[in-house]
Coordinates of C-alpha atoms in Angstrom, one line a residue:
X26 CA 0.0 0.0 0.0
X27 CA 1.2 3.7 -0.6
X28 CA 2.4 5.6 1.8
X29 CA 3.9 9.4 2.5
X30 CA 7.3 7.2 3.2
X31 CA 7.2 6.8 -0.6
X32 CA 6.4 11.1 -1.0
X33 CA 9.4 12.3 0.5
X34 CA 8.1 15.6 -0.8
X35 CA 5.0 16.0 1.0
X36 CA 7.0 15.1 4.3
X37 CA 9.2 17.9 3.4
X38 CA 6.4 20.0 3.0
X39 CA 4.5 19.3 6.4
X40 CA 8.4 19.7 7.8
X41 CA 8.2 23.4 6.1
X42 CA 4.7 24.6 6.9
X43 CA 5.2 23.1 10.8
X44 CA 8.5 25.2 11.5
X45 CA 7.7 28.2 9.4
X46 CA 4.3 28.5 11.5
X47 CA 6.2 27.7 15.0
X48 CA 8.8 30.3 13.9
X49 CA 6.6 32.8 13.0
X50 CA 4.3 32.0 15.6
X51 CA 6.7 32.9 18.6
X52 CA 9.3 34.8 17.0
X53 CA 7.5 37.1 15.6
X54 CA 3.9 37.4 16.2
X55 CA 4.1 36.2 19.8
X56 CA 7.6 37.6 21.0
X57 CA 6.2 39.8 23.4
X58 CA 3.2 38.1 25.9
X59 CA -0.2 39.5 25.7
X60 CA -3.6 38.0 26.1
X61 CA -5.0 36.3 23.1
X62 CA -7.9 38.0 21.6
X63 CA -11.1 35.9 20.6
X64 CA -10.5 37.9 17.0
X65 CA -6.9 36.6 16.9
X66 CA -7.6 33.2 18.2
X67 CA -10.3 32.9 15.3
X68 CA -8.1 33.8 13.1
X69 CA -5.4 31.3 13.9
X70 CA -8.1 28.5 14.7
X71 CA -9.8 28.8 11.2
X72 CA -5.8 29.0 9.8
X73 CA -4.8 25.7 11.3
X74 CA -7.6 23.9 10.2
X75 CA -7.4 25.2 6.8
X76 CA -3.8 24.2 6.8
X77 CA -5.0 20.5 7.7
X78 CA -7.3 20.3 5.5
X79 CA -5.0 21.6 2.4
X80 CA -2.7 18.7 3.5
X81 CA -5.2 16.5 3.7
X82 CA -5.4 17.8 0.5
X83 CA -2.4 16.9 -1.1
X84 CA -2.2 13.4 0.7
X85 CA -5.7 12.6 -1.6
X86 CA -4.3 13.9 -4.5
X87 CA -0.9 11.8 -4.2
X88 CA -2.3 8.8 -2.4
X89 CA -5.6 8.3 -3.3
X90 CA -9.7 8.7 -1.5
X91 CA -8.5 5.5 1.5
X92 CA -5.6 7.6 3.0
X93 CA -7.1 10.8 2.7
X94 CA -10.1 9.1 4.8
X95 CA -7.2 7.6 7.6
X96 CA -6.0 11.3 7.6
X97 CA -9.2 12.8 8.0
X98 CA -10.3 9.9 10.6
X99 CA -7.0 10.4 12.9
X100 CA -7.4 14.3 13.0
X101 CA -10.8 15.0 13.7
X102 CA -10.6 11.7 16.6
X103 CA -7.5 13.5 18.1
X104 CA -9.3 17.1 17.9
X105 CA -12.2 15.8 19.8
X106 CA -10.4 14.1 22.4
X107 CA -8.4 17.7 22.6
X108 CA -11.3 19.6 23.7
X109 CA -11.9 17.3 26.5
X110 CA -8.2 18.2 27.9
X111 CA -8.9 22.0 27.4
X112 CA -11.3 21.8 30.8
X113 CA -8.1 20.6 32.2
X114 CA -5.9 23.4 31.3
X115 CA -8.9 25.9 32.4
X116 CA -8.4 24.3 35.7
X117 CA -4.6 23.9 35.8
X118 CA -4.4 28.2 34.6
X119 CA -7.1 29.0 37.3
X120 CA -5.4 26.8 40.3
X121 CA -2.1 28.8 39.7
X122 CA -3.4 32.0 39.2
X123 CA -1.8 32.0 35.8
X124 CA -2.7 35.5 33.4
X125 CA -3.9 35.3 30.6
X126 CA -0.7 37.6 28.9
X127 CA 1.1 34.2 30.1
X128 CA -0.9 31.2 28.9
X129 CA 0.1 31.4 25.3
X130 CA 4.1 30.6 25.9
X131 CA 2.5 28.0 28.4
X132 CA 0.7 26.6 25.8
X133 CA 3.2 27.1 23.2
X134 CA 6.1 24.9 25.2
X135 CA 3.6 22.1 25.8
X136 CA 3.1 22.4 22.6
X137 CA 6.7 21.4 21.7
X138 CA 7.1 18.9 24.2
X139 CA 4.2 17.2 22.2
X140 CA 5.8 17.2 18.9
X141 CA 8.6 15.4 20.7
X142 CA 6.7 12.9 22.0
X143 CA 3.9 12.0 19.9
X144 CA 6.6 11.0 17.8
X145 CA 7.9 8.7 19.6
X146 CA 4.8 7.2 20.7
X147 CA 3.3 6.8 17.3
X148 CA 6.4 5.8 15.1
X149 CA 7.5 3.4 18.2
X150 CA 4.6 2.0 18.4
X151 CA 3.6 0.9 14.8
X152 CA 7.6 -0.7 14.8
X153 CA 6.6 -2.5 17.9
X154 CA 2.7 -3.9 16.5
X155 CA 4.6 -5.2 13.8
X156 CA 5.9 -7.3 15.7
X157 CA 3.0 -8.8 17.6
X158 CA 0.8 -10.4 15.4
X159 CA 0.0 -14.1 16.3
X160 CA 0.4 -16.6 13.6
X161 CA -2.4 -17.3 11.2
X162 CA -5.1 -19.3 12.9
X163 CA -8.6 -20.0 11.5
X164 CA -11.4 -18.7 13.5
X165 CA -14.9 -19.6 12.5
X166 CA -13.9 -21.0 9.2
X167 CA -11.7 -17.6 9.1
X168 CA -8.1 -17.5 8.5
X169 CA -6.7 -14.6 11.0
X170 CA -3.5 -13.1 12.1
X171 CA -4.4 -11.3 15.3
X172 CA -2.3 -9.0 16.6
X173 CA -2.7 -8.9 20.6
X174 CA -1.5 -5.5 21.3
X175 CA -4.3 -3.9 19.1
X176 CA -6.4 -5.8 21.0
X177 CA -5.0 -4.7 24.6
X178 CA -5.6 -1.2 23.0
X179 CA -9.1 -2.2 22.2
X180 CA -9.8 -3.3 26.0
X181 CA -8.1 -0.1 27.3
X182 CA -9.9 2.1 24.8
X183 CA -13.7 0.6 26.0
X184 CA -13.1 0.7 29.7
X185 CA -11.9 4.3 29.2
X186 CA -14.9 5.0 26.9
X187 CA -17.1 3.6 30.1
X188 CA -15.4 5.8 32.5
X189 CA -15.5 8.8 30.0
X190 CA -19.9 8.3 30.2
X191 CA -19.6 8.3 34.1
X192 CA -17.2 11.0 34.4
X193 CA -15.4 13.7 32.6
X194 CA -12.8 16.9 33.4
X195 CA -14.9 19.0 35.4
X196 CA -14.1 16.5 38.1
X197 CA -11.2 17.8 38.6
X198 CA -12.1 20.8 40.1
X199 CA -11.0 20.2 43.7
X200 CA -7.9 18.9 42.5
X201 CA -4.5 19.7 44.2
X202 CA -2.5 20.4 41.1
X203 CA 0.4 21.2 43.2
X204 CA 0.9 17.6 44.0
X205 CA 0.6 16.4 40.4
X206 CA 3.9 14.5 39.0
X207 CA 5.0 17.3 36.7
X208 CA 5.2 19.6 39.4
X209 CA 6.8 17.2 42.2
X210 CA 9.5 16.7 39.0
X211 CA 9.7 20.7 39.3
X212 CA 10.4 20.3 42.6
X213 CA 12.7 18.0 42.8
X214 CA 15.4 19.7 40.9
X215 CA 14.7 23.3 41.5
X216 CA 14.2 25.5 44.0
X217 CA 10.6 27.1 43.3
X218 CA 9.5 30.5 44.1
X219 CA 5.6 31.4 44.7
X220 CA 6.2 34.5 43.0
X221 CA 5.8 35.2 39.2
X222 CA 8.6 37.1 37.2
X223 CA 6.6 37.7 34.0
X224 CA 6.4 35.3 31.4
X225 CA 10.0 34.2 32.7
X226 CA 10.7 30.3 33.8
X227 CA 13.4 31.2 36.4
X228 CA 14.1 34.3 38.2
X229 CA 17.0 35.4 40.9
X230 CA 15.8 35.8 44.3
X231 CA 18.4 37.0 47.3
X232 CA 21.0 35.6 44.6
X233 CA 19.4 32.2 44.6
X234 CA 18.6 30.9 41.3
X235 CA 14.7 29.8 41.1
X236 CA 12.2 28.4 38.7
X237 CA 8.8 30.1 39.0
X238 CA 5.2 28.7 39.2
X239 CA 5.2 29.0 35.3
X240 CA 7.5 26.6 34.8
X241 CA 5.3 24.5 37.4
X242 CA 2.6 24.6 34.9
X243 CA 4.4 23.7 31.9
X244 CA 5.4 20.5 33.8
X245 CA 2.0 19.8 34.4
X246 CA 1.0 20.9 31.3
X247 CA 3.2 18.3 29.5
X248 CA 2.6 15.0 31.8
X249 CA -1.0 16.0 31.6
X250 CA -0.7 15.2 27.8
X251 CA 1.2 12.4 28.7
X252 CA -1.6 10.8 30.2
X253 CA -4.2 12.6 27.6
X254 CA -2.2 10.3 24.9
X255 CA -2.7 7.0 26.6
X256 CA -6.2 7.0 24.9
X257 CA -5.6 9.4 21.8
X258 CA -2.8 7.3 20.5
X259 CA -4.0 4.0 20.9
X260 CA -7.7 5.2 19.1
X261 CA -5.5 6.9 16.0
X262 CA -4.0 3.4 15.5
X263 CA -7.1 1.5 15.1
X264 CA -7.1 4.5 11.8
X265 CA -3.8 3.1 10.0
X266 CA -1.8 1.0 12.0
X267 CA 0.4 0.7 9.5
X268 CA 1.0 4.3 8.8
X269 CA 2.7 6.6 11.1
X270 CA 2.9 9.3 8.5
X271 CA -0.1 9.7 8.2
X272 CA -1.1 9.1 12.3
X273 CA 1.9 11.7 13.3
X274 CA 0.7 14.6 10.5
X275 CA -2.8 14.7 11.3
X276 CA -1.9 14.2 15.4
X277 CA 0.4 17.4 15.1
X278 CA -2.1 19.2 12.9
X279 CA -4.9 18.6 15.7
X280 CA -2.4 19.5 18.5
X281 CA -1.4 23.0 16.9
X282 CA -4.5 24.0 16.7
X283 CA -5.8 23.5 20.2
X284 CA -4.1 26.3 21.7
X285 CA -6.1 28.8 19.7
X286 CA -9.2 26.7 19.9
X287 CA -8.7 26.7 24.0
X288 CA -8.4 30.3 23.7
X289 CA -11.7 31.0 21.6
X290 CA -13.7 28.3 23.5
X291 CA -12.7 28.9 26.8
X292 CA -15.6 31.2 27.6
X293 CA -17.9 29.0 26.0
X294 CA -17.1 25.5 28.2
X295 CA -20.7 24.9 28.4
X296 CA -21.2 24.3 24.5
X297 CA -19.3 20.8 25.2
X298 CA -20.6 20.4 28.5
X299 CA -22.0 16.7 27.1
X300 CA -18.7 16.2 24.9
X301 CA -17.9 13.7 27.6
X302 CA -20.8 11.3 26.7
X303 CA -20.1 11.8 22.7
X304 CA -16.3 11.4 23.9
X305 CA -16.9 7.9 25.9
X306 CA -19.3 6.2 22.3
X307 CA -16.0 7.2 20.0
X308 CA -13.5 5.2 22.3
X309 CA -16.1 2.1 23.0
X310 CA -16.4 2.0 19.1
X311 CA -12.7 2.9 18.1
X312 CA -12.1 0.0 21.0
X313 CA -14.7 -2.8 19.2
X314 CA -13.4 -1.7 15.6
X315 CA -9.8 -2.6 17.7
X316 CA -10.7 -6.3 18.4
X317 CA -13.2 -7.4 15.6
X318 CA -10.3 -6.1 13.3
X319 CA -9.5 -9.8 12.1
X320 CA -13.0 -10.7 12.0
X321 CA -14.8 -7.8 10.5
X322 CA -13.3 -4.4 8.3
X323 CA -14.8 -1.2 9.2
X324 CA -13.8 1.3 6.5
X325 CA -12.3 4.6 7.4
X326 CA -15.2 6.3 5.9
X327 CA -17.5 4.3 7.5
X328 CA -15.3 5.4 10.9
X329 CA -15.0 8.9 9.9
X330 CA -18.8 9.3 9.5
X331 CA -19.2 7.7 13.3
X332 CA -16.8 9.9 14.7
X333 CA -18.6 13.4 13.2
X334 CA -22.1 12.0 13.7
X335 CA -21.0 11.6 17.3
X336 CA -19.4 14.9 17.4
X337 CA -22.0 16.8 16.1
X338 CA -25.1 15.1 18.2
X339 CA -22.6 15.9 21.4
X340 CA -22.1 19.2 20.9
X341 CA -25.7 20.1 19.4
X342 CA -26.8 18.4 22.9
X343 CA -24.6 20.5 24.4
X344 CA -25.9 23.7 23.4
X345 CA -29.7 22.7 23.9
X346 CA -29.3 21.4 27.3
X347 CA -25.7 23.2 28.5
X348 CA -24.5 22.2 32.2
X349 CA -23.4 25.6 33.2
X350 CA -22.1 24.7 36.0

């Protein structure tokens, strides 16, 4: 099967547009921190997804209507599971106090620190699921080669869908953030101050060198994606398991836009106040799609129109009958 491994160009293209837009992003536009404007973070939402979309683009026109579906599948699954871990940073900013002129460059870093690692999760992980499919064995008058780590991904991704319908972010809210693992690992290498020195990391204090609550948040920031990508990563491989082109470019796609999507929806929580539900049906089905792989194919059209149908009736629900609370 084709694959952007083959398109060397295309890779150098997504490798183009993704620096030119972090350069220009924070050396330029973003050099100096102010608060994000709901006309500027429209602007950059609406410029993100047009930029997926154009690559998604040029991945149909080079690779045909199947990929372009896995591409479309991937980003639009990771995007939705992203709005679910913007209550979390709402909750995160508020327990530290953190201005608004100062939750850009917070965002920004974890940003970064995601590149990094989604990369090695996703092209780590398609090396190791080749290698743990389970010889050929006929099942109901089937011949099958099942691989058992899709299926442990299956498992995790249904019991997290049935936790999902029973619970969701908001949870959170009495959480002590303070005791999270990102910021103990703060704290266990540097001296922290209570005290905010701008948008500055570390400051000097009576000649002692000091890492401010800032760099406490981007800590937490960072393992919370960690943990947000035990279930996104896993559900973009039941997409193309066998791709991790195409699972990394629409994953980072999705992940640069969320910080201008947190900064436009922010305000308006309460539209995806029943996301949660709509959130728990996509993993339970990304999670059966996992384990009846060897049995029964579910296109990626056939996924893709799940996963919007799901979306929309979540957030439409949402909107009727908000939780405001």
């Amino acid at each position: 099967m084709d694959s952007l491994l083959n398109h060397p160009a295309i890779i150098i293209i997504f490798t183009l547009v993704i620096i030119g837009m972090l350069l220009l992003d924070l050396g330029i536009l973003n050099k100096k921190s102010h608060a994000i404007t709901s006309r500027e973070a429209t602007f950059w939402s609406i410029l993100w997804i047009s930029l997926s979309m154009g690559f998604s683009g040029i991945i149909y026109y080079y690779l045909g209507f199947e990929k372009f579906s896995q591409y479309q599948g991937a980003y639009w699954i990771e995007k939705a599971l992203s709005v679910d871990n913007l209550f979390v940073f709402i909750l995160v900013f508020g327990y530290f106090n953190v201005g608004k002129e100062l939750q850009h460059k917070v965002l920004f870093w974890g940003v970064i620190g995601a590149l990094v690692f989604r990369a090695i999760f996703i092209f780590s992980g398609v090396w190791i699921l080749n290698y743990t499919y389970l010889p050929e064995m006929e099942v109901l008058d089937h011949h099958v080669r099942i691989n058992y780590l899709l299926t442990l991904f299956g498992i995790i991704l249904i019991v997290a869908g049935i936790k999902s319908w029973f619970s969701h972010s908001e949870d959170d809210g009495d959480k002590d953030f303070s005791k999270s693992p990102g910021a103990k690992l703060i704290h266990k290498f540097f001296k922290v101050t209570d005290k905010f020195d701008g948008d500055k990391f570390f400051t000097i204090q009576n000649g002692i060198k000091m890492a401010t609550p800032l760099l406490v948040v981007v800590a937490i920031i960072e393992f919370t994606d960690l943990l947000f990508a035990v279930d996104s990563i896993p559900a973009i491989f039941a997409i193309a398991p066998d791709d991790p082109f195409i699972l990394y470019t629409s994953n980072i796609f999705a992940i640069l836009g969320l910080r201008s999507l947190y900064f436009l929806l922010a305000n308006f929580m309460y539209m995806f106040s029943r996301l949660h539900y709509g959130l728990a049906i996509i993993l339970a089905f990304i999670g059966i799609k996992m384990i009846i792989a060897p049995f029964i194919h579910i296109s990626s059209l056939i996924s893709l129109g799940i996963v919007g149908g799901v979306l929309v009736i979540s957030v439409l629900w949402s909107i009727l009958f908000p939780i405001k609370d």
